[in-house]
Amino acid sequence: MNRLDTDIIVDTDQGTDVIEMQPGQCVVIQCNHNIGTTFIRSLTGEDVSSCYRVSYRGELLPLAGPAAVKHVGIRCLDDGLYERLKVKEFLLFWMELHDVRAPLGEMLSQIGLSEKANEKIAKLSYSEKRLLGFAKSILHDPDLIVWEDPEQNLDLESCMLVRRMIDGLIQKNKAVLVTCSTLEQALSISNRIFRLTGSSITPITVQEQMELSEPEPGADNEELAAESSELQEQTPRLAKLIVKTEDKYVFIDPREIRYIESVEGMTYLYTKDAGITCTWTLAELEDRLKRFRFYRCHRSYIVNLDSITELIVWSRNSYSLVLNDDKKSKIPLSRGKFDEIKAIVGL
């Protein structure tokens, strides 16, 4: 199949926005939990009052309807399982229902449940149940896969399995649509991201910030530059970062900063206790933090090196840095930065 012919349609006050789904591509909808649930239920036809619609091969229809069930695989957060069945029995039941002859062992290995094939679903962990649900949604080889917040409350190992499943689906030329609650997570999954807020949906375009550079002193003013440098060395310097907000300057101890994020032209600085909106660009903050232990790990992120606790390799081209804050924030690491960060941390 060369073209999926599926559009996600959002009716807004300003008109209609269309997200075109392409084979071999993952689209991420970044939104809060309630909006994400409404979005998915609207696509499946459960919520007809909302503003989200799906056009499949030119016709509006619910993705869970009989006309689309062969081509679409959906997994929602609140979807249940037949917990009295064993893992193997559950998958065989759905394979028979869809008239599928897929290798069961390969599917069990893909979701990390090979050793629990004969265990009852009721005894599985929350993460294992979610993985089994994802397997159910793709065992009939659909063209379009829709997953609601697939990594919510999953353990790290299960998150890695989910990423591998998404990568595998993309390699098979499938179209994947997922929702997630954080931008960090969205950026580490795909580069095609849309932010959904109520009835408004906008693409998130991440632009590389221009590096700031100052002209070097010429031969005629070398003496003046030397005097200026000497004066700066004699002037007492505050060991804090001065952050300019909309109406004031805030003094922050750099050691308290976990990471800095740039989204749609706005810069957000996160400490242990709060998030601060800042008028400095990411490039300006990078320059001001040169004498501290901060690293530009991604074109949209600066991270405090002392806050990093883990380096996750999701796939060959997808990496994240896990921080030591309460949320264990996962910050995306650019592919080109992987070798640099390994050298910095001594790997």
PDB file of N, CA and C in Angstrom, residues 47 53 107 127 149 153 203 228 230 298 307 326:
ATOM      1  N   ASP A  47     -17.382   9.346  21.427  1.00  0.00           N
ATOM      2  CA  ASP A  47     -17.768  10.702  21.809  1.00  0.00           C
ATOM      3  C   ASP A  47     -18.085  11.485  20.536  1.00  0.00           C
ATOM      4  N   ARG A  53     -12.549  14.390  14.144  1.00  0.00           N
ATOM      5  CA  ARG A  53     -13.129  13.426  13.217  1.00  0.00           C
ATOM      6  C   ARG A  53     -12.015  12.737  12.433  1.00  0.00           C
ATOM      7  N   MET A 107       5.584 -12.766  18.609  1.00  0.00           N
ATOM      8  CA  MET A 107       4.805 -11.720  19.260  1.00  0.00           C
ATOM      9  C   MET A 107       5.091 -11.679  20.760  1.00  0.00           C
ATOM     10  N   SER A 127       2.381  -2.948  33.762  1.00  0.00           N
ATOM     11  CA  SER A 127       3.132  -2.734  32.521  1.00  0.00           C
ATOM     12  C   SER A 127       2.973  -3.911  31.570  1.00  0.00           C
ATOM     13  N   ASP A 149      -1.501   7.402  25.020  1.00  0.00           N
ATOM     14  CA  ASP A 149      -0.450   7.572  26.030  1.00  0.00           C
ATOM     15  C   ASP A 149       0.237   6.247  26.367  1.00  0.00           C
ATOM     16  N   ASN A 153       2.844   5.528  33.121  1.00  0.00           N
ATOM     17  CA  ASN A 153       3.035   4.666  34.295  1.00  0.00           C
ATOM     18  C   ASN A 153       3.710   3.329  33.991  1.00  0.00           C
ATOM     19  N   PRO A 203       1.042  22.469  15.002  1.00  0.00           N
ATOM     20  CA  PRO A 203       2.288  21.706  14.877  1.00  0.00           C
ATOM     21  C   PRO A 203       3.381  22.340  15.716  1.00  0.00           C
ATOM     22  N   SER A 228      39.697  46.110  29.832  1.00  0.00           N
ATOM     23  CA  SER A 228      38.323  45.729  30.157  1.00  0.00           C
ATOM     24  C   SER A 228      38.287  44.375  30.844  1.00  0.00           C
ATOM     25  N   GLU A 230      40.708  43.011  32.591  1.00  0.00           N
ATOM     26  CA  GLU A 230      41.264  43.156  33.935  1.00  0.00           C
ATOM     27  C   GLU A 230      40.234  43.746  34.885  1.00  0.00           C
ATOM     28  N   HIS A 298      20.209  18.953  23.151  1.00  0.00           N
ATOM     29  CA  HIS A 298      19.226  18.919  22.071  1.00  0.00           C
ATOM     30  C   HIS A 298      18.976  20.355  21.651  1.00  0.00           C
ATOM     31  N   SER A 307      22.541  16.628  37.175  1.00  0.00           N
ATOM     32  CA  SER A 307      21.196  16.106  37.423  1.00  0.00           C
ATOM     33  C   SER A 307      20.931  14.804  36.676  1.00  0.00           C
ATOM     34  N   ASP A 326      11.828  14.667  40.957  1.00  0.00           N
ATOM     35  CA  ASP A 326      10.771  13.776  41.445  1.00  0.00           C
ATOM     36  C   ASP A 326      10.066  13.043  40.308  1.00  0.00           C
TER      37      ASP A 326
END
